XYZ file of C-alpha atoms in Angstrom:
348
model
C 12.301 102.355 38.659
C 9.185 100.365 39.331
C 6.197 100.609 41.229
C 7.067 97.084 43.332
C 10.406 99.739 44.140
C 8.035 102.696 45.694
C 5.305 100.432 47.426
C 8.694 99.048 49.171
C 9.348 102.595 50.210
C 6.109 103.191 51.278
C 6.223 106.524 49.194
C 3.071 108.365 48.213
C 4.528 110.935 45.362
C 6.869 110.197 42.130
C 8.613 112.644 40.526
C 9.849 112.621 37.152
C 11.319 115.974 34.291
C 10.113 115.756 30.515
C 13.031 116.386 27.596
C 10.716 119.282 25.521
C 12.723 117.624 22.461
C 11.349 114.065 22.847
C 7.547 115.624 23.238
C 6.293 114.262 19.799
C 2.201 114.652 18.247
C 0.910 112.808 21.951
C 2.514 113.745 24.577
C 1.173 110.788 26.685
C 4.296 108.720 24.719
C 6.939 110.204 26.108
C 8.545 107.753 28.805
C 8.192 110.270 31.682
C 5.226 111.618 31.383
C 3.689 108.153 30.900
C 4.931 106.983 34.114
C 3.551 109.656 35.500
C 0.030 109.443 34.425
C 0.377 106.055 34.534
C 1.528 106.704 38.644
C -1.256 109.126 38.943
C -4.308 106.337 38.060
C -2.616 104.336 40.734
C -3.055 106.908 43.446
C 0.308 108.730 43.895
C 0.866 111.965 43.854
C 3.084 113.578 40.671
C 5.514 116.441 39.950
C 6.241 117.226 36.524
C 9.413 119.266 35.985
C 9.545 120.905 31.835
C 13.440 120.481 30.865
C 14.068 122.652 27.972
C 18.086 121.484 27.089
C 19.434 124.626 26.082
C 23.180 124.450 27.086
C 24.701 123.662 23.698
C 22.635 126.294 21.891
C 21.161 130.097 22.475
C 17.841 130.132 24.109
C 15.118 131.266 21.447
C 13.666 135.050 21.618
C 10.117 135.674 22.858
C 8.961 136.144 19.831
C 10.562 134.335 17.134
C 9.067 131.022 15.270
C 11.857 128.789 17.579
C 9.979 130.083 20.564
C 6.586 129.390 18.767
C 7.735 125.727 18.267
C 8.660 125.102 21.437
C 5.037 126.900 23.211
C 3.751 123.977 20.604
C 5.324 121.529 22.648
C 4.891 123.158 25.741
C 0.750 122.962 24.627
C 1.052 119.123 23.816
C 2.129 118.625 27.449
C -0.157 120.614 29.395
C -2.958 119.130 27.048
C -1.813 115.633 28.852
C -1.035 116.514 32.103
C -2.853 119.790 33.227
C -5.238 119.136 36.056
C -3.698 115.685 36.215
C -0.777 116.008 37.854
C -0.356 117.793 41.092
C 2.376 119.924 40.112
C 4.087 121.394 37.138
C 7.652 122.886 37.773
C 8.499 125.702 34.693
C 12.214 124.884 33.928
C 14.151 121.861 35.156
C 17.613 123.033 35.920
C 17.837 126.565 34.004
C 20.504 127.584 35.227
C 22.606 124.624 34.144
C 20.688 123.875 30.753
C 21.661 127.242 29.287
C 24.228 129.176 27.908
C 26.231 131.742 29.901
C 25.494 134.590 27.425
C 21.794 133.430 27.743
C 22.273 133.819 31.536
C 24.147 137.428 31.637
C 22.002 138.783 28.910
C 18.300 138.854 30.339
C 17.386 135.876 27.458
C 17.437 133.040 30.294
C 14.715 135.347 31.758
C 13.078 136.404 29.077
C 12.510 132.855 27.952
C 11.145 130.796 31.345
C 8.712 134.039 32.040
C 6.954 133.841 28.681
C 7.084 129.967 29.057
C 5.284 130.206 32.499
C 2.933 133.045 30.978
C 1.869 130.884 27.900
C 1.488 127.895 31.109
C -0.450 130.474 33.154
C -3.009 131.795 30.044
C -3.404 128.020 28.855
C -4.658 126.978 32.088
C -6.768 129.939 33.033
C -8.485 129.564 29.307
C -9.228 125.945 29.690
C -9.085 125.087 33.466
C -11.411 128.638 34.346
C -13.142 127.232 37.223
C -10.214 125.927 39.235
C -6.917 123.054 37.968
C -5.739 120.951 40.714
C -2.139 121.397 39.187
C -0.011 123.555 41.143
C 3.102 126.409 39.193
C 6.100 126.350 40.497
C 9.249 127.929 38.975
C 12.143 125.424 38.315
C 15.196 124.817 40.139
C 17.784 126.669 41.232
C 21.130 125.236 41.395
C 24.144 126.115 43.080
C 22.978 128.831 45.450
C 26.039 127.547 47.786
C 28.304 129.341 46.135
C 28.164 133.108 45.981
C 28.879 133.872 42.231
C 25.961 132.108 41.706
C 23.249 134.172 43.485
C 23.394 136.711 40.419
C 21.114 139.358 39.115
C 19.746 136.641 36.974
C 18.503 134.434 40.068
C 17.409 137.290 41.721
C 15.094 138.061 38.934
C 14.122 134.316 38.911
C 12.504 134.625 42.502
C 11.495 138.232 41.547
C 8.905 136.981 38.985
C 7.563 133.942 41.210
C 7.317 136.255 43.920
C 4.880 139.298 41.672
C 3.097 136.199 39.847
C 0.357 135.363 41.755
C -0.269 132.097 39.912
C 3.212 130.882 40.564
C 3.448 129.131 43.995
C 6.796 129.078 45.056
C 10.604 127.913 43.186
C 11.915 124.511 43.383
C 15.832 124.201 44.677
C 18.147 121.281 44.334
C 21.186 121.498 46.815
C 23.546 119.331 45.420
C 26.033 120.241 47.461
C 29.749 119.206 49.365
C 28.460 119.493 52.942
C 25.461 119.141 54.981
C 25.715 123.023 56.058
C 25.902 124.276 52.643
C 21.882 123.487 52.532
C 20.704 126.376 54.654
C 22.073 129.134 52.202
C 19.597 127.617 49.427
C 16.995 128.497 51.952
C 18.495 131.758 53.118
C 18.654 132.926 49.553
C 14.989 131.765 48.235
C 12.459 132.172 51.191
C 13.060 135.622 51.604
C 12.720 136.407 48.227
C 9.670 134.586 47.719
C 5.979 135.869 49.359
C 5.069 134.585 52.779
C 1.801 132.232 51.304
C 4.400 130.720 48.899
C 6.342 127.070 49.282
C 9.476 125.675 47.972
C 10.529 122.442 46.080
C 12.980 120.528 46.476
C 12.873 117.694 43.978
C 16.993 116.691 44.140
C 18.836 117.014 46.732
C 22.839 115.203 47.428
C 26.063 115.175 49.087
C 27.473 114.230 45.401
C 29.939 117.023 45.762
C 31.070 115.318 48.627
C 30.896 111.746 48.006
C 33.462 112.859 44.431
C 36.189 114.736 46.945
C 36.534 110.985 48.331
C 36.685 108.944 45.261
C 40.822 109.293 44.906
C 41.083 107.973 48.427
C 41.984 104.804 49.573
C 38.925 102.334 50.404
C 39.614 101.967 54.455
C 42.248 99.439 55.230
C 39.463 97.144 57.601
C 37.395 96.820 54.043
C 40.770 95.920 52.049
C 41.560 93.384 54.371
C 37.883 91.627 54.898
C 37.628 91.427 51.720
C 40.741 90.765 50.012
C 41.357 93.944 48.267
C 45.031 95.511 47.640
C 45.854 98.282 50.243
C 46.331 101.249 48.014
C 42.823 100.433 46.004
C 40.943 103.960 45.335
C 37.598 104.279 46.189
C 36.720 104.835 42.960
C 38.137 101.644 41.455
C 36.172 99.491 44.770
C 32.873 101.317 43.007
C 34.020 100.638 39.205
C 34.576 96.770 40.104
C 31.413 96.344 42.348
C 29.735 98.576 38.669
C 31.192 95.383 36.746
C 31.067 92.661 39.084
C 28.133 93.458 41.986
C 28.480 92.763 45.308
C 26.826 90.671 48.196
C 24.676 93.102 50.122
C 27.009 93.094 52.896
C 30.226 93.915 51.131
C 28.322 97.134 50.102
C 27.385 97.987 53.584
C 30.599 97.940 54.797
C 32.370 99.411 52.414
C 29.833 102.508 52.694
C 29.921 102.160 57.251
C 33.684 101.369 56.745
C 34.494 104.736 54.797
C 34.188 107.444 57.321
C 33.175 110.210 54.712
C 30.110 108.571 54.648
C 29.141 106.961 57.275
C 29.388 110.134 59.267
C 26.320 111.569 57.113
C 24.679 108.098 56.529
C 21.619 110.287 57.422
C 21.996 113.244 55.631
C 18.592 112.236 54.019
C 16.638 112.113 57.454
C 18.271 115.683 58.974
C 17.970 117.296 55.954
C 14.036 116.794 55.310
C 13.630 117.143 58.828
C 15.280 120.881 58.387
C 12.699 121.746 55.230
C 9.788 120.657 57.213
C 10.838 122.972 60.080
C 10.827 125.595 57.811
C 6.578 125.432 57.459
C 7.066 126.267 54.218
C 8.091 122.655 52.065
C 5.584 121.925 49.608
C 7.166 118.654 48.776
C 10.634 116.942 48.954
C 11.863 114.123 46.165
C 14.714 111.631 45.946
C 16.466 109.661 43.763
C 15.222 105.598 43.860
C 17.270 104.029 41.673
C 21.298 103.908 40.408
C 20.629 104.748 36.590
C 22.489 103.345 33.941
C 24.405 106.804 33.105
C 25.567 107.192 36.229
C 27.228 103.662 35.918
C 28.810 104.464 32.507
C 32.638 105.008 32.419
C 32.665 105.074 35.884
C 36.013 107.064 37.030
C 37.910 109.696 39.299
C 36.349 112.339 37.890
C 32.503 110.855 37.233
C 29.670 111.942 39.926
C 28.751 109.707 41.473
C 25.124 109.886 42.240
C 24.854 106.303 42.711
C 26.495 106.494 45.999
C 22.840 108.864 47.181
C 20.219 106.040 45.605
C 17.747 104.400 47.468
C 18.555 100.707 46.158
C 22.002 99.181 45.158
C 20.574 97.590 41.849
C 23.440 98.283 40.155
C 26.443 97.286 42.759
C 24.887 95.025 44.625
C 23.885 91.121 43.727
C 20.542 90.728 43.305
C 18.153 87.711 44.662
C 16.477 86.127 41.537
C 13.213 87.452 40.909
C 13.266 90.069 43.963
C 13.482 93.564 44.837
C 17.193 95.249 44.668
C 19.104 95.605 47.654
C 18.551 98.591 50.083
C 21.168 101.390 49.499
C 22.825 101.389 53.591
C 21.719 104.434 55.488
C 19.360 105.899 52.908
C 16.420 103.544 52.013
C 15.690 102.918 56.075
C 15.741 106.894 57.122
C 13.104 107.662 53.283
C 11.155 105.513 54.241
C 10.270 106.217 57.645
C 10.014 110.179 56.553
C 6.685 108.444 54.630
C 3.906 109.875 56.499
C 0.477 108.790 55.897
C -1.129 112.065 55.386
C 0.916 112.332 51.815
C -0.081 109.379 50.065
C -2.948 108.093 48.995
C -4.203 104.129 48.771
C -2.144 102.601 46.324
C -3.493 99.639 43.613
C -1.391 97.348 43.106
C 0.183 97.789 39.655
């Protein structure tokens, strides 16, 4: 992602989640957080989500040395980035980056509330007179599906709710239908306090896009361009992966393929819905199809570049310019832009 990419979209905040394992002596080196200072001196607005990668291993105690380290790490950051950025988000995607004994137990808990007390003390000691950077709790995932909204969540929005320093919880519906949104926001507001906001820094019709990849690519798109009837959807994505497409080819194989162009502004609605609520803080979306989501591209991968903002990795693109617009998407973000949340931008 560059900045030529967001002064396109006319977007006023970036938002970007820091690997605790990559934080080194300075902070300021790690890729993310760099962009995001470096986005900050330009006049953008930043979220910072902490991602602390715990799904292959147990989460460590309150108050062993492995929790010590890693308050270390969390001190490097905040060091950088408190009263810099304009908000810090305490977890990534917990619920995913963890263990499920960690997430029965209590430890999940146990872990992200002494995180976001260490966050809270460290600010009040050095920031006493005010920080402009705002607490958040970190996302929630999967709140769609019933055996998900556990004691575990509950707790989650428990603490953020009797923390007065916490603001609100961030959410990230990625999720197999356009109504499947509303139960993140059944599930969360209620549990939070009425002065507090919510999140929501990813946000998809993934789960949706995958149920389509084993179908056919629709036969008007086979024929215009050449393709054999029976080709999957999947395999139309792998070969435009190896060999990109002209713009156009993209757009209609997206406005061919009724699965999506029947939510080709899922984007628009859907912001449109957290704003009604009063209650959004702020709402951030993917720019860019990143290399992992190109790798082995297959049946069974996610495909998240089917939600980016530009085609860079599908689409041909012109020498020297810009990627091409992702159809349906890039239009409806950036006329959600609103002046009031961004500030002048320098040019880069």
């Amino acid at each position: 992602m560059t900045f030529d990419e967001l002064g396109d979209l006319s977007a006023g905040w970036l938002r970007g989640f820091v690997p605790m394992p990559e934080v080194k002596a300075d902070a300021a080196e790690q890729r993310a957080v760099k962009k995001l200072l470096d986005a900050q001196r330009q006049g953008y607005r930043t979220v910072l989500s902490l991602k602390f990668p715990y799904n292959t291993r147990p989460l460590p105690r309150p108050d062993s040395p492995e929790m010590t380290a890693e308050l270390d790490r969390v001190d490097r950051v905040l060091h950088t980035v408190l009263d810099t950025v304009d908000v810090l988000a305490i977890g990534n995607e917990p619920f995913i980056e963890s263990l499920q004994p960690d997430r029965d137990s209590g430890a999940l808990n146990a872990f992200y509330e002494k995180v976001a007390a260490h966050v809270i003390a460290y600010r009040k000691k050095h920031f006493p007179k005010g920080c402009r950077t705002r607490l958040y709790m970190g996302a929630l995932n999967f709140l769609d599906q019933p055996d998900k909204r556990t004691k575990a969540t509950d707790r989650w929005l428990a603490y953020a709710r009797a923390t007065p320093e916490i603001e609100g919880a961030d959410i990230h519906p990625h999720v197999d239908g356009p109504e499947a949104v509303q139960a993140y926001l059944d599930y969360t507001l209620p549990r939070l306090r009425k002065d507090q906001k919510f999140l929501v820094t990813e946000f998809s019709l993934v789960r949706l896009w995958k149920q389509h990849l084993t179908d056919t690519v629709p036969a008007e798109y086979a024929s215009r361009y050449r393709l054999a009837p029976d080709t999957p959807v999947w395999q139309a994505i792998k070969d435009a992966l190896a060999h990109p497409v002209p713009e156009q080819q993209w757009h209609d194989f997206l406005s061919m393929s009724p699965w999506f162009e029947n939510h080709k502004h899922f984007l628009r609605n859907q912001v449109q819905k957290f704003r009604n609520t009063g209650r959004l803080a702020v709402a951030t979306y993917g720019v860019t199809q990143a290399a992992a989501m190109a790798q082995d591209f297959g049946p069974q991968k996610d495909p998240w570049l089917l939600n980016s903002l530009y085609a860079n990795r599908t689409v041909e693109r012109p020498a020297g310019g810009l990627p091409a617009h992702n159809y349906g998407f890039f239009d409806d973000f950036k006329a959600l832009q609103r002046p009031q949340d961004r500030r002048p931008v320098k040019k880069p």
